[in-house]
CSV table of C-alpha atoms in Angstrom, one decimal:
chain,number,residue,atom,x,y,z
A,1107,MET,CA,3.3,-14.7,-7.2
A,1108,GLN,CA,1.8,-15.5,-3.9
A,1109,LYS,CA,0.3,-19.0,-3.6
A,1110,GLU,CA,-3.0,-19.8,-1.9
A,1111,GLU,CA,-3.1,-22.7,0.6
A,1112,THR,CA,-4.7,-24.8,-2.2
A,1113,GLY,CA,-1.3,-24.6,-4.0
A,1114,GLY,CA,-2.7,-22.6,-7.0
A,1115,GLU,CA,-1.9,-19.1,-8.2
A,1116,LEU,CA,-3.7,-16.3,-6.4
A,1117,GLN,CA,-6.7,-15.3,-8.5
A,1118,LYS,CA,-8.1,-11.8,-9.0
A,1119,TRP,CA,-10.8,-10.7,-6.6
A,1120,PRO,CA,-14.3,-11.5,-7.4
A,1121,ALA,CA,-16.6,-8.7,-8.5
A,1122,ASP,CA,-18.8,-9.2,-5.4
A,1123,TYR,CA,-15.9,-9.1,-2.9
A,1124,PRO,CA,-17.0,-6.9,0.0
A,1125,ILE,CA,-15.6,-3.3,0.1
A,1126,GLY,CA,-18.0,-1.5,2.3
A,1127,GLY,CA,-18.4,-1.7,6.0
A,1128,ASP,CA,-16.3,-0.2,8.7
A,1129,SER,CA,-13.1,-2.0,8.0
A,1130,VAL,CA,-9.5,-0.7,8.0
A,1131,ALA,CA,-6.1,-2.1,7.2
A,1132,VAL,CA,-3.6,-2.5,10.1
A,1133,VAL,CA,-0.1,-2.5,8.7
A,1134,GLU,CA,2.8,-3.6,11.0
A,1135,VAL,CA,6.1,-2.2,9.7
A,1136,GLU,CA,9.6,-3.4,10.5
A,1137,GLN,CA,13.1,-2.7,9.4
A,1138,GLU,CA,15.8,-5.3,9.0
A,1139,GLY,CA,18.3,-5.0,11.7
A,1140,VAL,CA,16.2,-2.5,13.7
A,1141,GLY,CA,12.9,-4.3,14.4
A,1142,ALA,CA,9.4,-2.8,14.7
A,1143,LEU,CA,8.9,0.7,13.4
A,1144,GLY,CA,5.2,0.8,14.4
A,1145,THR,CA,1.7,0.2,13.1
A,1146,MET,CA,-0.3,2.2,10.6
A,1147,VAL,CA,-4.1,2.1,10.4
A,1148,ILE,CA,-5.5,2.9,7.0
A,1149,GLU,CA,-9.1,3.8,6.2
A,1150,PHE,CA,-10.5,3.2,2.7
A,1151,TYR,CA,-12.5,5.3,0.2
A,1152,PRO,CA,-14.9,2.7,-1.4
A,1153,ASP,CA,-17.1,5.5,-2.7
A,1154,LYS,CA,-14.2,7.0,-4.6
A,1155,ALA,CA,-12.3,3.9,-5.8
A,1156,PRO,CA,-14.3,0.7,-5.2
A,1157,ASN,CA,-12.2,-1.6,-7.3
A,1158,HIS,CA,-8.9,-0.3,-5.8
A,1159,VAL,CA,-10.3,-0.9,-2.3
A,1160,ARG,CA,-11.6,-4.3,-3.4
A,1161,ASN,CA,-8.2,-5.2,-4.8
A,1162,PHE,CA,-6.2,-4.0,-1.8
A,1163,LYS,CA,-8.5,-5.8,0.7
A,1164,TRP,CA,-8.4,-9.0,-1.4
A,1165,LEU,CA,-4.6,-9.0,-1.5
A,1166,ALA,CA,-4.4,-8.3,2.2
A,1167,ASP,CA,-6.9,-11.0,3.1
A,1168,HIS,CA,-4.8,-13.4,1.1
A,1169,LYS,CA,-1.6,-12.3,2.9
A,1170,PHE,CA,-0.1,-11.0,-0.4
A,1171,TYR,CA,1.5,-8.0,1.3
A,1172,ASP,CA,2.9,-9.9,4.4
A,1173,GLY,CA,6.7,-9.6,4.3
A,1174,VAL,CA,6.7,-7.3,1.2
A,1175,LYS,CA,9.2,-4.4,1.2
A,1176,PHE,CA,8.8,-0.7,0.9
A,1177,HIS,CA,11.2,-0.7,-2.1
A,1178,ARG,CA,11.0,3.1,-2.9
A,1179,VAL,CA,11.4,5.8,-0.3
A,1180,ILE,CA,11.6,9.5,-1.2
A,1181,LYS,CA,11.5,11.8,1.9
A,1182,GLY,CA,9.0,14.6,1.5
A,1183,PHE,CA,7.3,12.8,-1.4
A,1184,MET,CA,6.2,9.2,-0.7
A,1185,ILE,CA,7.0,5.6,0.5
A,1186,GLN,CA,6.1,2.9,-2.0
A,1187,GLY,CA,5.5,-0.8,-1.5
A,1188,GLY,CA,3.5,-3.7,-2.7
A,1189,ASP,CA,5.9,-5.4,-5.1
A,1190,PRO,CA,6.4,-9.0,-4.1
A,1191,GLN,CA,9.8,-8.9,-6.0
A,1192,GLY,CA,10.9,-5.8,-4.2
A,1193,THR,CA,12.3,-4.2,-7.4
A,1194,GLY,CA,9.4,-2.0,-8.5
A,1195,MET,CA,8.6,-4.3,-11.4
A,1196,GLY,CA,6.3,-6.9,-9.8
A,1197,GLY,CA,2.6,-7.2,-9.2
A,1198,PRO,CA,-0.2,-9.7,-8.6
A,1199,GLY,CA,-0.6,-10.8,-12.2
A,1200,TRP,CA,-3.5,-8.5,-13.1
A,1201,THR,CA,-4.2,-4.8,-13.3
A,1202,VAL,CA,-6.9,-2.5,-12.0
A,1203,ASN,CA,-8.4,0.3,-14.2
A,1204,ALA,CA,-7.8,3.8,-13.0
A,1205,GLU,CA,-10.5,5.4,-10.8
A,1206,PHE,CA,-9.3,9.0,-10.7
A,1207,ASN,CA,-11.3,11.0,-8.2
A,1208,ASP,CA,-11.3,14.4,-6.4
A,1209,ALA,CA,-9.3,13.2,-3.4
A,1210,LYS,CA,-6.1,15.2,-3.0
A,1211,HIS,CA,-2.6,13.8,-2.6
A,1212,VAL,CA,-1.7,15.0,0.9
A,1213,LYS,CA,0.4,13.5,3.6
A,1214,GLY,CA,-0.8,10.1,4.6
A,1215,VAL,CA,-2.9,9.5,1.5
A,1216,LEU,CA,-2.9,5.9,0.0
A,1217,SER,CA,-2.7,5.9,-3.8
A,1218,MET,CA,-2.1,3.3,-6.5
A,1219,ALA,CA,1.3,3.2,-8.2
A,1220,ARG,CA,1.3,2.6,-11.9
A,1221,THR,CA,3.4,2.8,-15.1
A,1222,GLN,CA,2.8,5.4,-17.8
A,1223,ASP,CA,-0.5,3.5,-18.6
A,1224,PRO,CA,-3.2,4.9,-16.2
A,1225,ASN,CA,-4.8,1.4,-16.1
A,1226,SER,CA,-1.7,-0.5,-15.0
A,1227,GLY,CA,-2.1,-0.5,-11.2
A,1228,GLY,CA,-1.8,-3.9,-9.6
A,1229,SER,CA,-0.5,-4.4,-6.1
A,1230,GLN,CA,2.0,-1.5,-5.7
A,1231,PHE,CA,0.8,1.5,-3.8
A,1232,PHE,CA,2.3,4.6,-2.2
A,1233,ILE,CA,1.6,6.6,0.9
A,1234,CYS,CA,2.3,10.3,0.6
A,1235,HIS,CA,4.9,11.8,2.9
A,1236,GLY,CA,4.4,15.2,1.5
A,1237,SER,CA,1.6,16.9,-0.5
A,1238,PRO,CA,2.4,16.1,-4.2
A,1239,GLY,CA,-0.5,18.0,-5.7
A,1240,HIS,CA,0.9,17.4,-9.2
A,1241,LEU,CA,-0.4,13.8,-8.8
A,1242,ASP,CA,-4.0,14.8,-8.3
A,1243,GLY,CA,-6.3,13.4,-11.0
A,1244,GLN,CA,-3.4,11.4,-12.3
A,1245,TYR,CA,-3.2,8.6,-9.7
A,1246,THR,CA,-6.0,6.8,-7.9
A,1247,VAL,CA,-6.4,7.8,-4.3
A,1248,PHE,CA,-8.2,5.0,-2.3
A,1249,GLY,CA,-7.5,5.6,1.3
A,1250,LYS,CA,-5.6,7.4,4.0
A,1251,VAL,CA,-3.5,6.7,7.1
A,1252,ILE,CA,-5.7,7.6,10.1
A,1253,LYS,CA,-3.4,6.4,12.9
A,1254,GLY,CA,0.4,5.9,12.9
A,1255,LEU,CA,1.4,8.7,10.6
A,1256,GLU,CA,4.7,8.8,12.5
A,1257,VAL,CA,5.4,5.4,11.0
A,1258,VAL,CA,5.3,7.0,7.5
A,1259,ASP,CA,7.8,9.6,8.9
A,1260,LYS,CA,10.1,6.9,10.2
A,1261,VAL,CA,10.1,5.0,6.9
A,1262,ALA,CA,10.6,8.3,5.0
A,1263,GLU,CA,13.7,9.0,7.2
A,1264,VAL,CA,15.5,5.7,6.6
A,1265,PRO,CA,18.9,6.0,4.8
A,1266,VAL,CA,18.5,5.2,1.1
A,1267,GLY,CA,20.9,4.3,-1.7
A,1268,GLY,CA,20.5,0.5,-2.0
A,1269,PRO,CA,20.3,-1.0,-5.5
A,1270,GLN,CA,18.5,2.2,-6.6
A,1271,SER,CA,18.9,5.7,-5.2
A,1272,SER,CA,15.5,5.5,-3.5
A,1273,THR,CA,15.9,1.9,-2.1
A,1274,PRO,CA,16.4,1.7,1.7
A,1275,GLN,CA,19.9,0.6,2.7
A,1276,GLN,CA,18.3,-1.7,5.3
A,1277,PRO,CA,15.1,-3.2,4.0
A,1278,VAL,CA,11.8,-1.9,5.4
A,1279,PHE,CA,8.9,-4.2,5.1
A,1280,MET,CA,5.3,-4.9,6.0
A,1281,LYS,CA,5.4,-7.6,8.6
A,1282,SER,CA,1.6,-8.0,8.2
A,1283,VAL,CA,-1.4,-6.3,6.6
A,1284,LYS,CA,-4.7,-7.3,8.1
A,1285,ILE,CA,-8.2,-6.1,7.4
A,1286,VAL,CA,-10.1,-5.6,10.6
A,1287,SER,CA,-13.0,-3.6,12.0
A,1288,ARG,CA,-12.3,0.1,12.6
A,1289,ALA,CA,-12.8,-0.4,16.4
A,1290,GLU,CA,-10.2,-3.2,16.4
A,1291,GLY,CA,-7.8,-1.2,14.2
A,1292,MET,CA,-8.0,2.0,16.3
A,1293,SER,CA,-7.2,-0.1,19.5
A,1294,LYS,CA,-3.8,-1.1,18.0
């Protein structure tokens, strides 16, 4: 669990945490032994999944994702990250109820990972590398990569077969995830 500067456990986002506005996430991606893979800019869908957007922004603003791995990579399907343990079993200590919507799972879409329980999302998310339509209406879409889609391609292309068959052999991680204005994000 990530600690705040106060030394306490990170607490779940407040209900009034801002989700609107013209903000985006800027995600700097690196690979161990390689260096920078590039920067992705992600826009959010607060009208479709307000609590998922609020949750992601809260975690990013509290540096939860900084240094966290993309622990699951399946070329042509998706890249998954957001687990502070890097095993696929970790989370922030709370869950977010599903907000299924009409957004389609196409390349570049940001969606919440979960267990069999639809209301088990926390901090783990995936970005589609293909168009897995079978996930539509089953997983909460809450954003999309609008710049840096080639970074998704680079991550999807890394050799896998670490501790699990879909784990990158050389760790790929989010160096930083920052919430900034759209204008600032698009200038990256």
